[in-house]
Amino acid sequence: MDRRLVDIRHPDCKTKIYPKKLPKASVIIIFCNEAPSGLLRTVHSVVNRSPPEYLHEVVLVDDNSDRPELQEPLEKNISTSWPDGIVKLVRSPKRLGLIRAKILGAKESTGEVLVFLDAHCEANDYWLEPILARIQEKPNVVLCPAVDLIDDKNMEYSRNGGISVGGFTWSLHFTWRSVPEKEKKIRKSDADPVRSPTMAGGLLAVGRDFFFHIGAYDPGMFTWGGENLELSFRTWMCGGELEFLPCSRVGHIFRAAHPYKFDHSDSHGYNSKRLAEVWMDEYKRLFYNHRSDLRNSDAGNFTDRIELRKKLNCKSFKWYLDNVFPEQFIIDENSQAYGMVRLFSVRNPESNLCLDTLSRNHKVDPYIGVFPCSGGLSHNQMFALSQINELRMEEVCADVVGERGARVKLMDCHELRGNQLWNYNRDTKQLKHASGWCLDVGGMKMNDNIKLNDCSAAGSQKWEFEHVLKFI
Ligand SMILES: *[C@@H]1O[C@H](CO)[C@@H](O)[C@H](O)[C@H]1NC(C)=O
Ligand SMILES: *[C@@H]1O[C@H](CO)[C@@H](O)[C@H](O)[C@H]1NC(C)=O
């Protein structure tokens, strides 16, 4: 419970001096059927590694756990371990889900700064001072500490290398992105805060007043999922900023499964639809391109959230994309052509085979092939010819080594052209790779992989894009 950790901060963090007078923090930890050892280790680390003058309280919110060790034994354990009452326990009589439990925890807290942690974390040395100093300096900031890795098998603590920022896919999942060049130029040291378009969501700190001013969390959201992007967009659009703080380090156990049940079959989809409807303006079309199943689904009543946006006079989603996240790829604005890429046949212009990911997980089996065209309904067929001539799908690009018969796979876009460069010829309809070979589907059958081949007039090399914006 009280083990020592190595101080793995960047050397520049160790020489930073923070003001003596800082606001005090309430650390809020939500749990539901969490393993008691992991939960208590989180609390011990917070109490041990926060200077007492800056720790107002630790608020544990029990989201209706039924595990017996978390009932009376937990209360006894807390009152024995911390007889001074610094650790408080709030129990919800019914299951709220993580998002609403966080709202409850914030309402029950009285510190000037709210710090949300997952229930399986370990705060490292000097984790709190950088957070409090930054919020004192910038009251409208939402901060994320750097998250290190704790191995769920042997509890080994290791540094999470490299600094990244947060992004998102149009299906509204969080992604990691490399730090943009413009941000690298502003920062003098790897110890400086870095602005991020989005956050992962579990670990964050925010001034209590600012948190409630911008509308806390959406109480209409179920269980889990989407709330991190909702808070990210809202923060930026409504006058705040979101930053990652490399000098504040917290370990996190990455585990294989959730110990609790979900009260909604697709809470991520439901919550994301609320987010798209309230915050994304006309760009919600890109979400529905990926989640056409949700176009007509119910997402509850979100009138209050639309009112909130009006009341706070928040900026548009276009402003957010232009100013906060200009790196985000917008398929129907930043491409030459996009949509289904159909195999063209003279005899049958509406041929029915299209480029397709074949629903493969591009991290495991990244090869693309052809499949009957979906009529624009499947995001597996949403490709773009980008302005720098990539054959691109969100953040992954068609990539291939230049040799005859090489199969084409999806890899992270590197924007360096090379093996990701494709030239489209509108007359011959060929997609010609940088190496001089052409994109070809051998057997012209469903599920066939596509390969590079000698360029020829063969029908297996003629491709047409569904929507053309402007060929360069
Ligand atoms: C509290 O629980 C932890 C984890 O189960 C245990 O290691 C510790 O001894 C308990 N402390 C008290 C005072 O009961
Ligand atoms: C939605 O919520 C608003 C505000 O709480 C309320 O005025 C309105 O009647 C609700 N609409 C429906 C259809 O329930």
Coordinates of C-alpha atoms and ligand atoms in Angstrom, one line a residue:
M1 CA 0.0 0.0 0.0
D2 CA 2.8 2.4 0.9
R3 CA 5.5 1.3 -1.5
R4 CA 8.0 3.8 -2.8
L5 CA 8.1 4.6 -6.5
V6 CA 11.0 5.8 -8.5
D7 CA 10.9 9.5 -9.3
I8 CA 10.8 9.3 -13.1
R9 CA 10.0 12.9 -13.9
H10 CA 11.9 14.8 -16.6
P11 CA 15.0 16.4 -15.1
D12 CA 13.6 19.9 -15.8
C13 CA 10.6 19.1 -13.6
K14 CA 12.8 18.6 -10.6
T15 CA 14.1 22.1 -10.7
K16 CA 10.8 23.9 -11.1
I17 CA 9.7 26.0 -8.1
Y18 CA 6.0 26.3 -7.3
P19 CA 4.4 29.1 -5.3
K20 CA 4.0 28.3 -1.6
K21 CA 0.4 29.4 -1.6
L22 CA -1.7 27.2 -3.8
P23 CA -5.4 26.3 -3.9
K24 CA -6.5 23.1 -2.2
A25 CA -7.6 20.0 -4.0
S26 CA -10.4 17.5 -3.5
V27 CA -9.4 14.3 -5.1
I28 CA -12.4 12.4 -6.3
I29 CA -12.3 8.6 -6.9
I30 CA -15.3 6.7 -8.3
F31 CA -15.4 3.0 -7.9
C32 CA -17.8 0.2 -8.6
N33 CA -16.8 -3.3 -7.5
E34 CA -13.2 -2.4 -7.6
A35 CA -10.6 -4.7 -6.0
P36 CA -10.1 -3.2 -2.5
S37 CA -6.3 -3.4 -2.7
G38 CA -6.2 -1.4 -5.9
L39 CA -8.6 1.2 -4.5
L40 CA -6.8 1.6 -1.2
R41 CA -3.5 1.8 -2.9
T42 CA -4.8 4.7 -4.9
V43 CA -5.9 6.5 -1.8
H44 CA -2.7 5.7 0.1
S45 CA -0.6 7.1 -2.7
V46 CA -2.7 10.3 -2.9
V47 CA -2.5 10.9 0.8
N48 CA 1.2 10.0 1.1
R49 CA 2.3 12.1 -1.9
S50 CA 0.2 15.2 -1.5
P51 CA 1.5 17.9 0.9
P52 CA -1.2 18.1 3.6
E53 CA -1.5 21.8 3.2
Y54 CA -2.7 21.3 -0.4
L55 CA -5.0 18.2 0.1
H56 CA -8.4 19.3 1.2
E57 CA -10.0 15.8 1.1
V58 CA -10.2 12.6 -0.8
V59 CA -13.8 11.8 -1.8
L60 CA -14.5 8.2 -2.6
V61 CA -17.8 7.7 -4.5
D62 CA -19.1 4.1 -4.3
D63 CA -21.3 3.7 -7.4
N64 CA -23.5 1.0 -5.7
S65 CA -20.9 -1.8 -5.4
D66 CA -22.2 -5.1 -4.2
R67 CA -18.9 -6.7 -3.4
P68 CA -19.0 -7.5 0.4
E69 CA -15.4 -6.3 1.2
L70 CA -16.4 -2.8 -0.1
Q71 CA -19.3 -2.5 2.5
E72 CA -18.6 -2.3 6.2
P73 CA -15.0 -3.6 6.1
L74 CA -14.0 -0.7 3.8
E75 CA -15.5 1.8 6.2
K76 CA -13.6 0.3 9.1
N77 CA -10.4 0.2 7.0
I78 CA -10.8 3.9 6.1
S79 CA -11.5 5.1 9.7
T80 CA -8.6 3.1 11.0
S81 CA -6.1 4.2 8.3
W82 CA -7.1 7.9 8.3
P83 CA -8.7 8.7 11.7
D84 CA -8.3 12.5 10.8
G85 CA -11.3 12.1 8.4
I86 CA -9.3 13.3 5.3
V87 CA -10.8 10.4 3.4
K88 CA -14.6 10.6 2.9
L89 CA -16.9 7.9 1.5
V90 CA -20.1 8.7 -0.4
R91 CA -22.4 5.9 -1.4
S92 CA -24.9 6.1 -4.2
P93 CA -28.1 4.1 -3.3
K94 CA -28.5 3.2 -7.0
R95 CA -26.1 2.6 -9.9
L96 CA -25.3 5.9 -11.6
G97 CA -22.7 5.0 -14.1
L98 CA -19.3 6.6 -14.1
I99 CA -20.4 9.9 -15.6
R100 CA -23.2 10.7 -13.2
A101 CA -21.1 9.4 -10.3
K102 CA -18.4 12.0 -11.2
I103 CA -21.0 14.7 -11.1
L104 CA -22.1 13.4 -7.6
G105 CA -18.5 13.4 -6.4
A106 CA -17.9 17.0 -7.7
K107 CA -21.1 18.2 -5.9
E108 CA -20.0 16.5 -2.6
S109 CA -16.5 18.0 -2.8
T110 CA -15.6 21.4 -1.3
G111 CA -12.0 22.0 -2.4
E112 CA -11.2 24.7 -4.8
V113 CA -9.7 22.3 -7.3
L114 CA -11.3 19.0 -8.3
V115 CA -9.0 16.1 -9.3
F116 CA -10.6 13.0 -10.8
L117 CA -8.7 9.8 -10.6
D118 CA -9.6 6.2 -11.6
A119 CA -9.8 3.8 -8.7
H120 CA -6.7 1.8 -9.9
C121 CA -4.0 4.5 -9.9
E122 CA -0.9 5.4 -8.0
A123 CA 0.0 9.1 -7.7
N124 CA 3.8 9.6 -8.0
D125 CA 6.0 12.1 -6.1
Y126 CA 5.2 15.8 -6.5
W127 CA 2.2 15.0 -8.7
L128 CA -0.1 17.6 -7.2
E129 CA 2.0 20.8 -7.1
P130 CA 2.2 21.3 -10.9
I131 CA -1.6 20.9 -11.2
L132 CA -2.4 23.4 -8.5
A133 CA 0.1 25.9 -9.7
R134 CA -1.2 25.8 -13.2
I135 CA -4.8 26.2 -12.2
Q136 CA -3.9 29.1 -10.0
E137 CA -2.2 30.7 -13.0
K138 CA -5.0 29.8 -15.5
P139 CA -8.4 29.3 -13.8
N140 CA -10.0 28.3 -17.1
V141 CA -7.7 25.3 -17.8
V142 CA -8.6 21.6 -17.7
L143 CA -5.5 19.5 -17.0
C144 CA -4.4 15.9 -17.4
P145 CA -1.5 14.5 -15.6
A146 CA 0.9 12.2 -17.5
V147 CA -0.3 8.6 -17.2
D148 CA 2.4 6.0 -16.5
L149 CA 1.9 2.2 -16.8
I150 CA 1.3 -0.2 -13.9
D151 CA 1.5 -3.8 -15.0
D152 CA -1.7 -5.6 -14.0
K153 CA 0.2 -8.9 -13.4
N154 CA 3.1 -7.8 -11.3
M155 CA 2.3 -4.1 -10.4
E156 CA 5.5 -2.9 -11.9
Y157 CA 5.5 0.9 -12.5
S158 CA 7.1 2.1 -15.7
R159 CA 7.3 5.4 -17.4
N160 CA 5.0 6.0 -20.4
G161 CA 7.5 7.2 -22.9
G162 CA 7.1 10.1 -25.3
I163 CA 4.6 13.0 -25.1
S164 CA 1.5 12.8 -27.2
V165 CA -1.7 14.8 -27.5
G166 CA -5.3 13.6 -27.8
G167 CA -7.3 13.4 -31.0
F168 CA -10.5 11.6 -32.1
T169 CA -11.9 9.5 -34.9
W170 CA -15.2 10.6 -36.5
S171 CA -16.8 7.6 -34.9
L172 CA -15.9 9.6 -31.7
H173 CA -13.3 7.5 -30.2
F174 CA -10.3 9.0 -28.5
T175 CA -6.9 8.5 -30.2
W176 CA -3.3 9.5 -29.5
R177 CA -1.6 11.9 -31.9
S178 CA 1.9 13.2 -32.1
V179 CA 2.6 16.7 -30.8
P180 CA 2.0 19.2 -33.7
E181 CA 4.9 21.1 -35.0
K182 CA 3.5 24.5 -34.0
E183 CA 3.2 23.3 -30.4
K184 CA 6.7 21.9 -30.4
K185 CA 8.0 25.3 -31.3
I186 CA 6.2 27.0 -28.4
R187 CA 7.5 24.6 -25.8
K188 CA 11.0 25.3 -24.5
S189 CA 11.3 22.0 -22.6
D190 CA 9.6 18.6 -22.5
A191 CA 8.6 19.5 -19.0
D192 CA 6.3 22.3 -20.3
P193 CA 2.5 21.8 -20.5
V194 CA 1.3 20.9 -23.9
R195 CA -2.1 21.9 -25.3
S196 CA -4.3 19.0 -26.5
P197 CA -7.4 19.0 -28.6
T198 CA -8.9 16.2 -26.5
M199 CA -8.3 14.0 -23.4
A200 CA -8.6 10.3 -22.6
G201 CA -10.9 11.1 -19.7
G202 CA -10.0 9.1 -16.6
L203 CA -7.6 11.4 -15.0
L204 CA -8.1 15.2 -14.9
A205 CA -8.0 18.3 -12.8
V206 CA -10.1 21.4 -13.1
G207 CA -11.0 24.4 -10.8
R208 CA -14.3 23.7 -9.1
D209 CA -15.9 27.0 -10.2
F210 CA -14.8 26.6 -13.8
F211 CA -16.1 23.0 -13.9
F212 CA -19.6 23.9 -12.9
H213 CA -19.5 27.1 -14.9
I214 CA -19.0 25.2 -18.2
G215 CA -21.7 22.6 -17.2
A216 CA -19.9 19.8 -15.3
Y217 CA -20.8 16.6 -17.3
D218 CA -23.9 15.8 -19.3
P219 CA -26.2 14.1 -16.7
G220 CA -28.1 12.6 -19.6
M221 CA -25.2 10.3 -20.5
F222 CA -25.2 6.6 -19.5
T223 CA -22.5 4.6 -17.8
W224 CA -19.3 5.4 -19.7
G225 CA -18.0 6.6 -23.0
G226 CA -18.0 9.9 -25.0
E227 CA -17.9 12.2 -22.0
N228 CA -14.2 12.7 -22.4
L229 CA -14.7 14.1 -25.9
E230 CA -17.7 16.1 -24.8
L231 CA -15.8 17.8 -22.0
S232 CA -12.9 18.4 -24.4
F233 CA -14.9 20.1 -27.1
R234 CA -16.9 22.0 -24.6
T235 CA -13.9 23.3 -22.7
W236 CA -12.3 24.7 -25.9
M237 CA -15.5 26.0 -27.4
C238 CA -16.7 27.7 -24.2
G239 CA -13.6 29.7 -23.3
G240 CA -11.3 27.2 -21.7
E241 CA -8.1 25.3 -22.6
L242 CA -7.1 21.7 -22.2
E243 CA -3.5 20.9 -21.4
F244 CA -1.4 17.8 -20.6
L245 CA 1.1 18.3 -17.7
P246 CA 4.2 16.1 -18.1
C247 CA 5.6 17.0 -14.6
S248 CA 2.5 15.6 -12.9
R249 CA 2.8 11.8 -13.0
V250 CA 0.2 9.2 -12.1
G251 CA 0.4 5.5 -12.7
H252 CA -2.6 3.6 -14.0
I253 CA -3.3 -0.1 -14.1
F254 CA -4.4 -1.0 -17.6
R255 CA -6.7 -4.0 -17.1
A256 CA -8.3 -6.5 -19.4
A257 CA -11.9 -6.1 -18.4
H258 CA -14.4 -3.9 -16.5
P259 CA -15.5 -5.3 -13.1
Y260 CA -19.0 -3.9 -13.5
K261 CA -22.0 -4.4 -15.9
F262 CA -23.2 -1.8 -18.3
D263 CA -26.8 -0.5 -18.0
H264 CA -27.0 0.2 -21.7
S265 CA -26.0 -2.0 -24.6
D266 CA -24.2 0.8 -26.4
S267 CA -23.6 3.7 -24.0
H268 CA -20.7 5.0 -26.1
G269 CA -23.0 5.3 -29.1
Y270 CA -25.8 6.9 -27.2
N271 CA -23.6 9.4 -25.4
S272 CA -21.7 10.2 -28.6
K273 CA -24.9 11.0 -30.4
R274 CA -25.8 13.5 -27.7
L275 CA -22.4 15.0 -28.0
A276 CA -22.6 15.2 -31.8
E277 CA -26.1 16.7 -31.8
V278 CA -25.2 19.4 -29.2
W279 CA -21.7 20.4 -30.1
M280 CA -20.7 19.4 -33.6
D281 CA -22.9 21.5 -35.7
E282 CA -22.8 20.5 -39.4
Y283 CA -19.8 18.2 -38.7
K284 CA -22.1 15.7 -37.1
R285 CA -22.6 14.4 -40.6
L286 CA -19.1 12.8 -40.4
F287 CA -20.1 11.0 -37.2
Y288 CA -23.3 9.7 -38.9
N289 CA -21.2 8.5 -41.8
H290 CA -19.5 6.1 -39.4
R291 CA -22.6 5.4 -37.2
S292 CA -25.4 5.4 -39.7
D293 CA -27.2 3.0 -37.4
L294 CA -27.6 5.9 -35.0
R295 CA -29.1 8.4 -37.4
N296 CA -32.6 7.8 -36.2
S297 CA -31.9 6.4 -32.8
D298 CA -33.1 7.9 -29.5
A299 CA -30.6 9.9 -27.5
G300 CA -32.9 11.2 -24.9
N301 CA -33.7 14.9 -24.3
F302 CA -30.7 17.2 -24.7
T303 CA -32.5 20.6 -24.7
D304 CA -30.7 21.6 -21.5
R305 CA -27.3 21.1 -23.1
I306 CA -28.3 23.2 -26.1
E307 CA -29.5 25.9 -23.7
L308 CA -26.1 25.7 -21.9
R309 CA -24.2 26.2 -25.1
K310 CA -26.3 29.3 -25.9
K311 CA -26.0 30.7 -22.4
L312 CA -22.2 30.3 -22.4
N313 CA -22.1 31.8 -25.9
C314 CA -19.7 29.0 -27.0
K315 CA -17.9 29.1 -30.3
S316 CA -18.7 26.8 -33.3
F317 CA -17.3 23.4 -33.9
K318 CA -15.7 24.8 -37.1
W319 CA -13.8 27.3 -34.9
Y320 CA -12.6 24.4 -32.8
L321 CA -11.4 22.5 -35.9
D322 CA -9.7 25.5 -37.5
N323 CA -8.0 26.8 -34.3
V324 CA -7.5 23.9 -31.9
F325 CA -7.3 20.9 -34.2
P326 CA -6.3 22.0 -37.7
E327 CA -4.5 18.6 -38.1
Q328 CA -7.8 16.7 -38.1
F329 CA -8.6 15.2 -41.5
I330 CA -12.1 16.1 -42.8
I331 CA -12.8 13.8 -45.5
D332 CA -15.3 15.9 -47.5
E333 CA -13.2 19.1 -47.2
N334 CA -9.6 18.1 -47.2
S335 CA -9.5 15.6 -50.1
Q336 CA -9.5 15.6 -53.9
A337 CA -12.1 12.9 -54.1
Y338 CA -13.7 10.6 -51.5
G339 CA -16.3 8.0 -50.7
M340 CA -16.5 4.5 -52.2
V341 CA -13.7 3.6 -54.7
R342 CA -15.5 1.5 -57.2
L343 CA -14.0 -0.9 -59.7
F344 CA -15.1 0.6 -63.0
S345 CA -16.2 -1.6 -65.9
V346 CA -17.2 -0.3 -69.3
R347 CA -19.9 -2.9 -69.8
N348 CA -21.2 -2.3 -66.4
P349 CA -20.4 1.2 -65.1
E350 CA -22.2 0.4 -61.8
S351 CA -19.9 -2.6 -61.1
N352 CA -20.4 -3.9 -57.7
L353 CA -16.9 -4.1 -56.2
C354 CA -15.4 -1.4 -54.0
L355 CA -12.2 -1.0 -52.0
D356 CA -12.9 -2.2 -48.5
T357 CA -11.0 -2.8 -45.2
L358 CA -12.9 -6.2 -45.1
S359 CA -13.6 -5.3 -41.4
R360 CA -10.1 -6.3 -40.6
N361 CA -8.4 -4.8 -37.6
H362 CA -5.7 -2.8 -39.3
K363 CA -3.3 -3.3 -36.4
V364 CA -3.4 -7.1 -36.8
D365 CA -4.3 -7.8 -40.4
P366 CA -4.0 -4.5 -42.3
Y367 CA -4.5 -5.7 -45.9
I368 CA -7.3 -4.1 -47.9
G369 CA -9.3 -5.8 -50.6
V370 CA -12.6 -5.5 -52.4
F371 CA -16.2 -6.1 -51.3
P372 CA -19.6 -5.5 -52.8
C373 CA -20.3 -1.7 -52.7
S374 CA -22.3 -0.7 -49.8
G375 CA -24.0 2.3 -51.4
G376 CA -22.1 4.6 -49.1
L377 CA -23.4 3.1 -46.0
S378 CA -20.3 1.4 -44.7
H379 CA -17.3 3.3 -43.3
N380 CA -15.2 0.3 -44.3
Q381 CA -15.4 1.8 -47.8
M382 CA -14.9 5.5 -47.0
F383 CA -11.6 6.3 -48.7
A384 CA -10.2 9.6 -49.7
L385 CA -7.6 10.8 -52.2
S386 CA -6.0 13.4 -50.0
Q387 CA -4.5 16.7 -51.2
I388 CA -1.1 15.2 -50.8
N389 CA -2.1 12.2 -52.8
E390 CA -2.6 9.6 -50.1
L391 CA -5.3 7.0 -50.4
R392 CA -6.5 7.6 -46.9
M393 CA -9.0 6.5 -44.3
E394 CA -9.1 8.8 -41.3
E395 CA -5.5 8.5 -39.8
V396 CA -4.4 5.5 -41.8
C397 CA -3.1 5.4 -45.4
A398 CA -2.8 2.8 -48.1
D399 CA 0.9 1.8 -48.0
V400 CA 2.8 -0.8 -50.0
V401 CA 6.4 -1.6 -50.8
G402 CA 7.0 -1.1 -54.5
E403 CA 7.2 -4.5 -56.1
R404 CA 4.9 -6.6 -58.3
G405 CA 2.4 -8.6 -56.3
A406 CA 2.9 -6.7 -53.1
R407 CA -0.3 -6.5 -51.0
V408 CA -1.6 -3.1 -50.0
K409 CA -2.1 -2.4 -46.3
L410 CA -3.3 0.4 -44.1
M411 CA -0.7 2.0 -41.9
D412 CA -0.6 5.2 -39.9
C413 CA -0.3 8.1 -42.3
H414 CA 3.2 9.6 -42.2
E415 CA 2.6 12.5 -44.7
L416 CA 6.1 11.9 -46.2
R417 CA 4.7 10.5 -49.4
G418 CA 7.1 7.6 -50.3
N419 CA 5.2 4.3 -50.0
Q420 CA 2.0 6.2 -49.3
L421 CA 1.9 8.2 -52.6
W422 CA -0.7 7.5 -55.2
N423 CA -1.4 9.3 -58.4
Y424 CA -4.9 9.0 -59.9
N425 CA -5.2 9.3 -63.7
R426 CA -8.7 10.5 -64.6
D427 CA -8.5 9.2 -68.1
T428 CA -7.1 5.7 -67.5
K429 CA -8.7 5.5 -64.1
Q430 CA -5.5 4.0 -62.7
L431 CA -4.2 4.5 -59.2
K432 CA -0.5 4.5 -59.8
H433 CA 1.8 4.0 -56.8
A434 CA 5.0 6.1 -56.3
S435 CA 7.0 3.0 -57.4
G436 CA 5.3 3.0 -60.8
W437 CA 3.1 -0.1 -60.3
C438 CA -0.7 0.1 -60.4
L439 CA -3.4 -0.9 -58.0
D440 CA -4.9 -4.1 -59.3
V441 CA -7.5 -6.6 -58.1
G442 CA -6.5 -9.9 -59.6
G443 CA -9.5 -12.2 -59.6
M444 CA -12.1 -9.4 -59.4
K445 CA -14.0 -11.4 -56.8
M446 CA -15.4 -10.4 -53.5
N447 CA -12.9 -10.5 -50.6
D448 CA -10.0 -10.5 -53.1
N449 CA -6.9 -8.6 -51.8
I450 CA -5.6 -5.8 -53.9
K451 CA -2.0 -5.9 -55.1
L452 CA 0.5 -3.9 -57.2
N453 CA 0.8 -5.0 -60.8
D454 CA 2.3 -3.8 -64.1
C455 CA 0.1 -0.9 -65.3
S456 CA -2.1 -2.0 -68.1
A457 CA -5.5 -1.3 -69.7
A458 CA -7.0 -4.2 -67.7
G459 CA -10.4 -3.7 -66.1
S460 CA -8.9 -4.8 -62.8
Q461 CA -7.1 -1.5 -62.6
K462 CA -9.9 1.0 -63.3
W463 CA -11.1 2.8 -60.3
E464 CA -13.7 5.5 -59.8
F465 CA -14.3 7.7 -56.7
E466 CA -17.9 8.3 -55.6
H467 CA -17.5 12.0 -54.9
V468 CA -15.1 14.3 -56.7
L469 CA -14.2 17.7 -55.1
K470 CA -11.3 18.9 -57.2
F471 CA -8.4 16.9 -58.6
I472 CA -5.1 18.6 -58.2
Ligands
LIG1 C1 -7.1 -2.1 4.6 O1 -7.2 -2.9 3.4 C2 -5.9 -3.2 2.8 C3 -6.1 -3.9 1.5 O2 -7.0 -5.0 1.6 C4 -5.1 -4.0 3.8 O3 -3.8 -4.3 3.3 C5 -4.9 -3.2 5.1 O4 -4.2 -3.9 6.1 C6 -6.3 -2.8 5.7 N1 -6.1 -1.9 6.8 C7 -6.8 -1.9 7.8 C8 -6.5 -1.0 8.9 O5 -7.7 -2.7 8.0
LIG2 C1 -36.9 18.3 -22.7 O1 -36.3 19.0 -21.6 C2 -36.8 20.3 -21.5 C3 -35.9 21.0 -20.3 O2 -35.8 20.2 -19.2 C4 -38.3 20.4 -21.2 O3 -38.7 21.7 -21.1 C5 -38.9 19.7 -22.4 O4 -40.3 19.6 -22.2 C6 -38.4 18.3 -22.6 N1 -38.9 17.7 -23.8 C7 -39.5 16.6 -23.9 C8 -40.0 16.1 -25.3 O5 -39.7 15.9 -23.0

